[in-house]
mmCIF file of C-alpha atoms in Angstrom:
data_model
loop_
_atom_site.group_PDB
_atom_site.id
_atom_site.type_symbol
_atom_site.label_atom_id
_atom_site.label_comp_id
_atom_site.label_asym_id
_atom_site.label_seq_id
_atom_site.Cartn_x
_atom_site.Cartn_y
_atom_site.Cartn_z
ATOM 1 C CA MET D 25 -40.047 23.863 -133.265
ATOM 2 C CA ARG D 26 -36.650 22.334 -134.020
ATOM 3 C CA GLU D 27 -34.817 25.230 -132.348
ATOM 4 C CA ALA D 28 -36.959 24.854 -129.293
ATOM 5 C CA ALA D 29 -36.227 21.173 -129.199
ATOM 6 C CA GLU D 30 -32.475 21.713 -129.517
ATOM 7 C CA ARG D 31 -32.419 24.420 -126.867
ATOM 8 C CA PRO D 32 -30.566 23.131 -123.807
ATOM 9 C CA GLN D 33 -32.793 22.441 -120.831
ATOM 10 C CA VAL D 34 -31.945 24.334 -117.635
ATOM 11 C CA SER D 35 -32.637 22.163 -114.623
ATOM 12 C CA GLU D 36 -34.213 23.667 -111.501
ATOM 13 C CA PRO D 37 -31.893 23.792 -108.455
ATOM 14 C CA ALA D 38 -32.549 20.882 -106.143
ATOM 15 C CA PRO D 39 -33.873 21.820 -102.732
ATOM 16 C CA GLY D 40 -31.220 21.618 -100.114
ATOM 17 C CA PRO D 41 -29.666 23.486 -97.242
ATOM 18 C CA PHE D 42 -29.422 27.232 -97.268
ATOM 19 C CA PRO D 43 -26.559 28.645 -99.319
ATOM 20 C CA PRO D 44 -23.611 29.957 -97.299
ATOM 21 C CA SER D 45 -24.756 33.580 -97.566
ATOM 22 C CA ARG D 46 -28.243 32.686 -96.335
ATOM 23 C CA ARG D 47 -26.866 30.621 -93.434
ATOM 24 C CA LEU D 48 -24.640 33.537 -92.476
ATOM 25 C CA GLU D 49 -27.605 35.906 -92.482
ATOM 26 C CA GLN D 50 -29.715 33.489 -90.424
ATOM 27 C CA GLY D 51 -26.903 32.990 -87.930
ATOM 28 C CA GLY D 52 -26.368 36.730 -87.702
ATOM 29 C CA LEU D 53 -30.071 37.210 -86.953
ATOM 30 C CA ILE D 54 -29.963 34.616 -84.174
ATOM 31 C CA VAL D 55 -26.883 36.210 -82.619
ATOM 32 C CA PHE D 56 -28.554 39.615 -82.824
ATOM 33 C CA LEU D 57 -31.719 38.303 -81.160
ATOM 34 C CA VAL D 58 -29.725 36.694 -78.346
ATOM 35 C CA LEU D 59 -27.716 39.851 -77.703
ATOM 36 C CA ILE D 60 -30.698 42.196 -77.855
ATOM 37 C CA THR D 61 -32.705 39.884 -75.572
ATOM 38 C CA VAL D 62 -29.902 39.899 -73.001
ATOM 39 C CA ALA D 63 -29.624 43.679 -73.339
ATOM 40 C CA LEU D 64 -33.375 44.094 -72.809
ATOM 41 C CA GLY D 65 -33.180 41.852 -69.745
ATOM 42 C CA LEU D 66 -30.424 44.022 -68.283
ATOM 43 C CA VAL D 67 -32.373 47.205 -69.018
ATOM 44 C CA VAL D 68 -35.536 45.997 -67.252
ATOM 45 C CA SER D 69 -33.751 43.943 -64.572
ATOM 46 C CA THR D 70 -34.690 46.503 -61.913
ATOM 47 C CA PHE D 71 -38.358 45.842 -62.605
ATOM 48 C CA LEU D 72 -38.255 42.088 -63.251
ATOM 49 C CA ASN D 73 -40.235 41.269 -60.100
ATOM 50 C CA ALA D 74 -42.790 43.956 -60.914
ATOM 51 C CA LEU D 75 -43.190 42.643 -64.467
ATOM 52 C CA LEU D 76 -43.448 39.067 -63.220
ATOM 53 C CA TRP D 77 -46.272 39.857 -60.807
ATOM 54 C CA SER D 78 -47.989 41.963 -63.465
ATOM 55 C CA ALA D 79 -48.002 38.980 -65.804
ATOM 56 C CA LEU D 80 -49.241 36.670 -63.056
ATOM 57 C CA ALA D 81 -52.035 39.065 -62.088
ATOM 58 C CA ALA D 82 -53.107 39.441 -65.713
ATOM 59 C CA LEU D 83 -53.139 35.666 -66.138
ATOM 60 C CA LEU D 84 -55.146 34.996 -62.989
ATOM 61 C CA PHE D 85 -57.725 37.752 -63.576
ATOM 62 C CA GLN D 86 -58.157 37.245 -67.318
ATOM 63 C CA SER D 87 -61.453 35.403 -66.785
ATOM 64 C CA LEU D 88 -62.793 38.314 -64.720
ATOM 65 C CA PHE D 89 -61.820 40.708 -67.503
ATOM 66 C CA HIS D 90 -63.719 38.622 -70.066
ATOM 67 C CA ARG D 91 -66.821 38.551 -67.878
ATOM 68 C CA LEU D 92 -66.721 42.331 -67.634
ATOM 69 C CA LEU D 93 -66.067 42.565 -71.366
ATOM 70 C CA ARG D 94 -69.215 40.534 -72.067
ATOM 71 C CA ARG D 95 -71.108 43.043 -69.984
ATOM 72 C CA TRP D 96 -69.571 45.995 -71.890
ATOM 73 C CA PRO D 97 -68.923 44.709 -75.439
ATOM 74 C CA GLY D 98 -66.129 46.582 -77.171
ATOM 75 C CA LYS D 99 -65.211 48.567 -74.020
ATOM 76 C CA ARG D 100 -61.843 46.916 -73.412
ATOM 77 C CA ASN D 101 -60.346 49.912 -71.612
ATOM 78 C CA ARG D 102 -63.285 50.139 -69.232
ATOM 79 C CA ALA D 103 -63.263 46.413 -68.506
ATOM 80 C CA ALA D 104 -59.496 46.461 -67.888
ATOM 81 C CA ALA D 105 -59.779 49.504 -65.591
ATOM 82 C CA VAL D 106 -62.530 47.880 -63.514
ATOM 83 C CA THR D 107 -60.510 44.657 -63.323
ATOM 84 C CA LEU D 108 -57.530 46.636 -62.053
ATOM 85 C CA LEU D 109 -59.736 48.362 -59.489
ATOM 86 C CA ILE D 110 -60.991 44.996 -58.221
ATOM 87 C CA ILE D 111 -57.399 43.714 -57.966
ATOM 88 C CA THR D 112 -56.455 46.797 -55.963
ATOM 89 C CA VAL D 113 -59.377 46.561 -53.531
ATOM 90 C CA ALA D 114 -59.366 42.780 -53.118
ATOM 91 C CA VAL D 115 -55.618 42.042 -53.160
ATOM 92 C CA VAL D 116 -53.276 45.034 -53.043
ATOM 93 C CA ILE D 117 -54.831 47.077 -50.223
ATOM 94 C CA PRO D 118 -55.316 44.089 -47.835
ATOM 95 C CA ALA D 119 -51.755 42.920 -48.576
ATOM 96 C CA LEU D 120 -50.318 46.361 -47.761
ATOM 97 C CA ILE D 121 -52.317 46.543 -44.528
ATOM 98 C CA VAL D 122 -51.171 43.094 -43.410
ATOM 99 C CA ALA D 123 -47.563 43.865 -44.363
ATOM 100 C CA THR D 124 -47.649 47.064 -42.326
ATOM 101 C CA LEU D 125 -49.030 45.257 -39.276
ATOM 102 C CA VAL D 126 -46.493 42.436 -39.596
ATOM 103 C CA VAL D 127 -43.586 44.871 -39.844
ATOM 104 C CA ASP D 128 -44.903 46.698 -36.777
ATOM 105 C CA GLN D 129 -45.190 43.464 -34.778
ATOM 106 C CA ALA D 130 -41.764 42.250 -35.922
ATOM 107 C CA THR D 131 -40.220 45.550 -34.865
ATOM 108 C CA GLY D 132 -41.968 45.290 -31.504
ATOM 109 C CA VAL D 133 -40.720 41.746 -30.921
ATOM 110 C CA TYR D 134 -37.179 42.792 -31.839
ATOM 111 C CA ALA D 135 -37.369 45.711 -29.396
ATOM 112 C CA GLN D 136 -38.542 43.398 -26.601
ATOM 113 C CA ILE D 137 -35.688 40.990 -27.323
ATOM 114 C CA ARG D 138 -33.175 43.826 -27.141
ATOM 115 C CA SER D 139 -34.660 45.111 -23.882
ATOM 116 C CA GLY D 140 -34.659 41.666 -22.276
ATOM 117 C CA ASN D 141 -38.425 41.394 -21.878
ATOM 118 C CA ILE D 142 -38.326 38.315 -24.121
ATOM 119 C CA SER D 143 -35.683 35.774 -23.158
ATOM 120 C CA PHE D 144 -35.548 32.663 -25.313
ATOM 121 C CA ALA D 145 -33.042 31.096 -22.959
ATOM 122 C CA ALA D 146 -35.567 31.424 -20.116
ATOM 123 C CA TYR D 147 -38.297 29.852 -22.250
ATOM 124 C CA PHE D 148 -36.104 26.874 -23.106
ATOM 125 C CA GLU D 149 -35.123 26.518 -19.483
ATOM 126 C CA GLN D 150 -38.788 26.368 -18.504
ATOM 127 C CA MET D 151 -39.392 23.666 -21.083
ATOM 128 C CA HIS D 152 -36.341 21.721 -19.908
ATOM 129 C CA ASP D 153 -37.420 21.875 -16.275
ATOM 130 C CA ALA D 154 -40.952 20.773 -17.173
ATOM 131 C CA LEU D 155 -39.700 17.576 -18.827
ATOM 132 C CA PRO D 156 -39.614 14.306 -16.859
ATOM 133 C CA ARG D 157 -36.412 13.732 -14.922
ATOM 134 C CA ARG D 158 -35.393 10.702 -16.964
ATOM 135 C CA LEU D 159 -35.853 12.613 -20.210
ATOM 136 C CA GLN D 160 -33.713 15.441 -18.834
ATOM 137 C CA GLN D 161 -30.960 12.936 -18.008
ATOM 138 C CA MET D 162 -31.190 11.435 -21.508
ATOM 139 C CA LEU D 163 -30.794 14.866 -23.062
ATOM 140 C CA ASP D 164 -27.840 15.673 -20.823
ATOM 141 C CA SER D 165 -26.108 12.366 -21.561
ATOM 142 C CA ALA D 166 -26.679 12.888 -25.301
ATOM 143 C CA GLY D 167 -24.359 15.892 -25.176
ATOM 144 C CA PHE D 168 -26.860 18.726 -24.998
ATOM 145 C CA GLY D 169 -25.823 20.090 -21.711
ATOM 146 C CA SER D 170 -25.576 20.532 -21.659
ATOM 147 C CA PHE D 171 -29.007 21.791 -22.451
ATOM 148 C CA GLU D 172 -27.639 25.253 -21.744
ATOM 149 C CA ARG D 173 -25.452 25.026 -24.841
ATOM 150 C CA ALA D 174 -28.470 24.201 -26.980
ATOM 151 C CA GLN D 175 -30.352 27.065 -25.369
ATOM 152 C CA ALA D 176 -27.580 29.499 -26.193
ATOM 153 C CA SER D 177 -27.215 28.401 -29.822
ATOM 154 C CA ILE D 178 -30.957 28.363 -30.495
ATOM 155 C CA ALA D 179 -31.458 31.670 -28.734
ATOM 156 C CA ALA D 180 -28.655 33.227 -30.796
ATOM 157 C CA ALA D 181 -30.141 31.879 -34.021
ATOM 158 C CA VAL D 182 -33.633 33.162 -33.212
ATOM 159 C CA SER D 183 -32.309 36.527 -32.090
ATOM 160 C CA SER D 184 -30.249 36.791 -35.274
ATOM 161 C CA SER D 185 -33.319 35.975 -37.383
ATOM 162 C CA ALA D 186 -35.362 38.583 -35.551
ATOM 163 C CA SER D 187 -32.593 41.129 -36.017
ATOM 164 C CA THR D 188 -32.444 40.354 -39.742
ATOM 165 C CA LEU D 189 -36.209 40.639 -40.047
ATOM 166 C CA ALA D 190 -36.241 43.973 -38.269
ATOM 167 C CA SER D 191 -33.350 45.346 -40.327
ATOM 168 C CA ARG D 192 -35.174 44.372 -43.513
ATOM 169 C CA ALA D 193 -38.315 46.007 -42.196
ATOM 170 C CA PHE D 194 -36.400 49.247 -41.632
ATOM 171 C CA SER D 195 -34.815 48.988 -45.088
ATOM 172 C CA ILE D 196 -38.289 48.919 -46.613
ATOM 173 C CA GLY D 197 -38.842 52.408 -45.284
ATOM 174 C CA ALA D 198 -35.496 53.558 -46.603
ATOM 175 C CA ASP D 199 -36.304 52.146 -50.048
ATOM 176 C CA ALA D 200 -39.852 53.468 -50.100
ATOM 177 C CA ALA D 201 -39.248 55.509 -53.246
ATOM 178 C CA ALA D 202 -37.924 52.493 -55.171
ATOM 179 C CA PHE D 203 -40.841 50.400 -53.927
ATOM 180 C CA LEU D 204 -43.383 52.995 -55.044
ATOM 181 C CA LEU D 205 -41.717 53.250 -58.456
ATOM 182 C CA ALA D 206 -41.781 49.470 -58.933
ATOM 183 C CA PHE D 207 -45.373 49.329 -57.733
ATOM 184 C CA GLY D 208 -46.358 52.051 -60.189
ATOM 185 C CA VAL D 209 -44.673 50.203 -63.055
ATOM 186 C CA ALA D 210 -46.422 46.959 -62.093
ATOM 187 C CA PHE D 211 -49.769 48.732 -61.831
ATOM 188 C CA TYR D 212 -49.342 50.384 -65.242
ATOM 189 C CA VAL D 213 -48.153 47.226 -67.014
ATOM 190 C CA THR D 214 -50.927 45.122 -65.477
ATOM 191 C CA PHE D 215 -53.570 47.298 -67.145
ATOM 192 C CA PHE D 216 -52.193 46.607 -70.626
ATOM 193 C CA LEU D 217 -51.534 42.923 -69.969
ATOM 194 C CA VAL D 218 -55.102 42.474 -68.733
ATOM 195 C CA ARG D 219 -56.489 44.337 -71.744
ATOM 196 C CA ASP D 220 -54.283 42.756 -74.411
ATOM 197 C CA GLY D 221 -53.197 39.502 -72.744
ATOM 198 C CA GLU D 222 -55.298 37.310 -75.022
ATOM 199 C CA PHE D 223 -53.295 38.670 -77.968
ATOM 200 C CA VAL D 224 -49.871 38.915 -76.321
ATOM 201 C CA GLY D 225 -49.835 35.320 -75.036
ATOM 202 C CA PRO D 226 -50.512 33.572 -78.368
ATOM 203 C CA ALA D 227 -48.090 35.935 -80.126
ATOM 204 C CA VAL D 228 -45.325 34.935 -77.709
ATOM 205 C CA VAL D 229 -46.105 31.246 -78.184
ATOM 206 C CA ARG D 230 -46.001 31.613 -81.984
ATOM 207 C CA ALA D 231 -42.669 33.450 -81.794
ATOM 208 C CA LEU D 232 -40.955 30.662 -79.854
ATOM 209 C CA PRO D 233 -38.453 28.758 -82.018
ATOM 210 C CA LEU D 234 -40.263 25.491 -81.294
ATOM 211 C CA ARG D 235 -42.724 23.240 -83.014
ATOM 212 C CA PRO D 236 -46.274 24.575 -82.529
ATOM 213 C CA ASP D 237 -47.425 21.523 -80.529
ATOM 214 C CA VAL D 238 -44.379 21.707 -78.243
ATOM 215 C CA ALA D 239 -44.827 25.452 -77.720
ATOM 216 C CA ARG D 240 -48.507 24.975 -76.841
ATOM 217 C CA ARG D 241 -47.629 22.165 -74.449
ATOM 218 C CA LEU D 242 -45.082 24.295 -72.620
ATOM 219 C CA SER D 243 -47.549 27.195 -72.553
ATOM 220 C CA ASP D 244 -50.268 24.975 -71.051
ATOM 221 C CA LYS D 245 -47.830 23.737 -68.407
ATOM 222 C CA PHE D 246 -46.860 27.335 -67.588
ATOM 223 C CA VAL D 247 -50.503 28.327 -67.075
ATOM 224 C CA SER D 248 -51.368 25.249 -65.006
ATOM 225 C CA VAL D 249 -48.394 25.653 -62.649
ATOM 226 C CA VAL D 250 -49.018 29.371 -62.134
ATOM 227 C CA ARG D 251 -52.677 28.810 -61.357
ATOM 228 C CA ALA D 252 -51.949 25.856 -59.089
ATOM 229 C CA THR D 253 -49.282 27.777 -57.189
ATOM 230 C CA ILE D 254 -51.133 31.059 -56.703
ATOM 231 C CA LYS D 255 -54.805 30.220 -57.007
ATOM 232 C CA GLY D 256 -54.420 26.923 -55.190
ATOM 233 C CA SER D 257 -51.422 26.791 -52.877
ATOM 234 C CA GLY D 258 -51.345 30.551 -52.278
ATOM 235 C CA VAL D 259 -54.970 30.837 -51.250
ATOM 236 C CA VAL D 260 -54.779 27.710 -49.089
ATOM 237 C CA ALA D 261 -51.665 29.073 -47.378
ATOM 238 C CA LEU D 262 -53.395 32.401 -46.696
ATOM 239 C CA VAL D 263 -56.396 30.615 -45.187
ATOM 240 C CA GLN D 264 -54.196 28.439 -42.994
ATOM 241 C CA GLY D 265 -52.148 31.460 -41.909
ATOM 242 C CA ALA D 266 -55.314 33.364 -41.004
ATOM 243 C CA LEU D 267 -56.641 30.416 -38.991
ATOM 244 C CA GLY D 268 -53.283 30.130 -37.238
ATOM 245 C CA ALA D 269 -53.237 33.839 -36.379
ATOM 246 C CA ILE D 270 -56.758 33.601 -34.951
ATOM 247 C CA THR D 271 -55.776 30.532 -32.917
ATOM 248 C CA PHE D 272 -52.681 32.235 -31.462
ATOM 249 C CA TRP D 273 -54.716 35.345 -30.687
ATOM 250 C CA LEU D 274 -57.321 33.261 -28.836
ATOM 251 C CA VAL D 275 -54.685 31.592 -26.626
ATOM 252 C CA GLY D 276 -52.983 34.929 -25.915
ATOM 253 C CA MET D 277 -49.741 34.478 -27.873
ATOM 254 C CA PRO D 278 -47.910 37.768 -28.561
ATOM 255 C CA ALA D 279 -47.513 38.933 -32.180
ATOM 256 C CA ALA D 280 -50.220 36.550 -33.371
ATOM 257 C CA LEU D 281 -50.331 38.095 -36.841
ATOM 258 C CA LEU D 282 -46.576 37.649 -37.281
ATOM 259 C CA TRP D 283 -46.847 33.961 -36.381
ATOM 260 C CA GLY D 284 -49.791 33.632 -38.748
ATOM 261 C CA VAL D 285 -47.746 35.027 -41.646
ATOM 262 C CA LEU D 286 -44.907 32.612 -40.845
ATOM 263 C CA MET D 287 -47.467 29.801 -40.814
ATOM 264 C CA ALA D 288 -48.769 30.891 -44.233
ATOM 265 C CA ILE D 289 -45.219 30.797 -45.637
ATOM 266 C CA ALA D 290 -44.642 27.355 -44.115
ATOM 267 C CA ALA D 291 -47.940 26.140 -45.613
ATOM 268 C CA LEU D 292 -46.457 26.643 -49.099
ATOM 269 C CA LEU D 293 -43.884 23.941 -48.398
ATOM 270 C CA PRO D 294 -45.039 20.331 -48.846
ATOM 271 C CA ALA D 295 -43.942 17.831 -46.197
ATOM 272 C CA VAL D 296 -43.423 20.776 -43.825
ATOM 273 C CA GLY D 297 -46.632 22.748 -43.654
ATOM 274 C CA PRO D 298 -47.967 24.946 -40.845
ATOM 275 C CA ALA D 299 -47.304 22.219 -38.264
ATOM 276 C CA ILE D 300 -43.693 23.420 -38.116
ATOM 277 C CA ILE D 301 -45.045 26.589 -36.475
ATOM 278 C CA TRP D 302 -47.913 25.461 -34.261
ATOM 279 C CA THR D 303 -46.256 22.257 -32.943
ATOM 280 C CA PRO D 304 -43.412 24.029 -31.058
ATOM 281 C CA VAL D 305 -45.933 26.543 -29.699
ATOM 282 C CA ALA D 306 -48.129 23.722 -28.390
ATOM 283 C CA LEU D 307 -45.127 21.943 -26.838
ATOM 284 C CA TYR D 308 -44.060 25.153 -25.121
ATOM 285 C CA LEU D 309 -47.547 25.752 -23.739
ATOM 286 C CA PHE D 310 -47.665 22.173 -22.411
ATOM 287 C CA ALA D 311 -44.206 22.575 -20.852
ATOM 288 C CA ILE D 312 -45.100 25.732 -18.928
ATOM 289 C CA GLY D 313 -48.359 24.244 -17.669
ATOM 290 C CA SER D 314 -50.801 26.063 -19.965
ATOM 291 C CA VAL D 315 -52.662 22.855 -20.769
ATOM 292 C CA VAL D 316 -55.916 24.323 -22.060
ATOM 293 C CA PRO D 317 -54.268 26.758 -24.518
ATOM 294 C CA ALA D 318 -51.978 23.948 -25.684
ATOM 295 C CA ILE D 319 -54.969 21.681 -26.338
ATOM 296 C CA VAL D 320 -56.659 24.501 -28.252
ATOM 297 C CA VAL D 321 -53.573 24.951 -30.455
ATOM 298 C CA VAL D 322 -53.290 21.202 -31.155
ATOM 299 C CA ALA D 323 -57.006 20.846 -31.878
ATOM 300 C CA SER D 324 -56.967 23.841 -34.193
ATOM 301 C CA GLY D 325 -53.805 22.659 -35.937
ATOM 302 C CA VAL D 326 -55.118 19.159 -36.587
ATOM 303 C CA ALA D 327 -58.867 19.632 -37.049
ATOM 304 C CA VAL D 328 -59.075 23.135 -38.527
ATOM 305 C CA ILE D 329 -55.765 24.266 -40.051
ATOM 306 C CA GLY D 330 -54.803 20.824 -41.345
ATOM 307 C CA LEU D 331 -58.281 20.108 -42.683
ATOM 308 C CA ALA D 332 -58.393 23.371 -44.644
ATOM 309 C CA ASP D 333 -55.740 22.045 -47.019
ATOM 310 C CA ASN D 334 -57.685 18.854 -47.757
ATOM 311 C CA LEU D 335 -60.938 20.733 -48.344
ATOM 312 C CA LEU D 336 -59.778 23.785 -50.298
ATOM 313 C CA ARG D 337 -56.953 22.483 -52.476
ATOM 314 C CA PRO D 338 -59.074 20.105 -54.630
ATOM 315 C CA ILE D 339 -61.570 22.946 -55.196
ATOM 316 C CA LEU D 340 -59.054 25.675 -56.034
ATOM 317 C CA VAL D 341 -56.502 23.638 -57.994
ATOM 318 C CA GLY D 342 -58.171 22.611 -61.230
ATOM 319 C CA ARG D 343 -55.559 20.001 -62.181
ATOM 320 C CA ASP D 344 -52.378 18.557 -60.796
ATOM 321 C CA THR D 345 -49.104 20.149 -61.820
ATOM 322 C CA GLY D 346 -47.446 16.749 -62.075
ATOM 323 C CA LEU D 347 -44.597 17.689 -59.712
ATOM 324 C CA PRO D 348 -43.527 15.414 -56.842
ATOM 325 C CA ASP D 349 -43.729 16.961 -53.397
ATOM 326 C CA TRP D 350 -39.992 16.743 -52.785
ATOM 327 C CA LEU D 351 -39.258 18.691 -55.967
ATOM 328 C CA VAL D 352 -41.818 21.361 -55.056
ATOM 329 C CA LEU D 353 -40.192 21.688 -51.626
ATOM 330 C CA VAL D 354 -36.642 22.004 -52.969
ATOM 331 C CA THR D 355 -37.512 24.394 -55.812
ATOM 332 C CA THR D 356 -39.696 26.573 -53.591
ATOM 333 C CA LEU D 357 -36.965 26.943 -50.968
ATOM 334 C CA GLY D 358 -34.348 27.531 -53.664
ATOM 335 C CA GLY D 359 -36.568 30.062 -55.432
ATOM 336 C CA ILE D 360 -37.184 31.985 -52.216
ATOM 337 C CA SER D 361 -33.455 31.997 -51.454
ATOM 338 C CA LEU D 362 -32.639 33.282 -54.941
ATOM 339 C CA LEU D 363 -35.531 35.622 -55.755
ATOM 340 C CA GLY D 364 -37.360 36.286 -52.495
ATOM 341 C CA LEU D 365 -41.160 36.196 -52.587
ATOM 342 C CA SER D 366 -41.228 35.706 -56.367
ATOM 343 C CA GLY D 367 -39.383 32.416 -55.919
ATOM 344 C CA ILE D 368 -42.566 30.866 -54.513
ATOM 345 C CA VAL D 369 -43.924 30.870 -58.075
ATOM 346 C CA VAL D 370 -40.728 30.844 -60.140
ATOM 347 C CA GLY D 371 -39.174 27.816 -58.390
ATOM 348 C CA PRO D 372 -41.949 25.265 -59.106
ATOM 349 C CA LEU D 373 -42.513 26.857 -62.542
ATOM 350 C CA VAL D 374 -38.887 26.272 -63.586
ATOM 351 C CA ALA D 375 -39.103 22.692 -62.319
ATOM 352 C CA ALA D 376 -42.319 22.015 -64.257
ATOM 353 C CA LEU D 377 -40.941 23.448 -67.499
ATOM 354 C CA PHE D 378 -37.697 21.514 -66.959
ATOM 355 C CA LEU D 379 -39.549 18.210 -66.630
ATOM 356 C CA THR D 380 -41.880 18.989 -69.528
ATOM 357 C CA GLY D 381 -38.999 19.961 -71.829
ATOM 358 C CA TRP D 382 -37.076 16.749 -71.122
ATOM 359 C CA GLN D 383 -40.251 14.726 -71.513
ATOM 360 C CA VAL D 384 -40.850 16.272 -74.959
ATOM 361 C CA LEU D 385 -37.246 15.565 -75.980
ATOM 362 C CA THR D 386 -37.552 11.949 -74.834
ATOM 363 C CA GLU D 387 -40.796 11.486 -76.757
ATOM 364 C CA GLN D 388 -39.266 12.925 -79.921
ATOM 365 C CA ARG D 389 -36.263 10.612 -79.654
ATOM 366 C CA LEU D 390 -38.488 7.566 -79.105
ATOM 367 C CA ALA D 391 -40.681 8.559 -82.049
ATOM 368 C CA ALA D 392 -37.588 8.933 -84.285
ATOM 369 C CA GLU D 393 -36.462 5.438 -83.235
ATOM 370 C CA GLY D 394 -39.877 3.983 -83.966
ATOM 371 C CA GLN D 395 -40.587 3.108 -80.352
ATOM 372 C CA PRO D 396 -44.023 3.635 -78.738
ATOM 373 C CA VAL D 397 -44.489 6.940 -76.977
ATOM 374 C CA ALA D 398 -46.644 7.199 -73.868
ATOM 375 C CA SER D 399 -49.504 9.660 -74.135
ATOM 376 C CA HIS D 400 -49.378 12.736 -71.920
#
């Protein structure tokens, strides 16, 4: 007993920061993860758009997969295959048909411009001559003409846009093999993301180097913005584009489907909307004396196309994304410029995550300072 009492006591090491060797190992792991993540991004960069749309499709159709899974318990492969079949029939095939028709109409319009059958300068001259004399004099005195110079510049810009559109349409045919490969990759990946998405998503959230509540908050924001952009804004834009195409077809406008697609793209932009397409058409019809078709276009634009947004958006968008309209406009245009069609989703998504991240950081700083934090 005495020896035990006289034995020197060895104190336990006090908890503290990692020892230098452990910090070096942890830092090496982080550097490795950063490098390997960048390397993986470079490897799959060719298929980034395909993977993005695969993830979006799996997210949007996850509820359909679960309904099918309840019908066939334990048959995950069958439920995923049927979900993929429904996506193909309801989304992919109609989109390919519309894209083919739009490319055909765009090529036809470009050919008519080259042959001289469509003269934008003549159209603008008709509109100028149809204006009241005093308004013509005001335009001329304002330095437009004067008006011929404006005609030439606008006609050149429109012709250049049509030429670009046609050249891109032809390049699609030249890159058909790459398109089919990317489509096949997207189709294949979508099957597994639909089948295993409920496991992959939480695993990714848990792996984020963030606090669990912050990671879940960012994940919820990601899901809400994607659903609002595609399920809400995308569907509303398609409906408005279809109504616009029908309206232009009824009044006898050439390439009605092409104008309808342009109207659908414009409908994705807040503060701009489809009016940027149908308003100039109505003004032109009024200027050339086609009063009844012009009234039809205006009535359809205001009472039908414009009303579709107010009726459908509250139904399709479950909750607000919390983004101001001006930020949605800027990020959508910037996303389209940077990434093409994928930018319609990526632009507002980056903005929403940006705002959410800074909001979380602000709340953490206020909480550390003992100040009240507003609930979100």
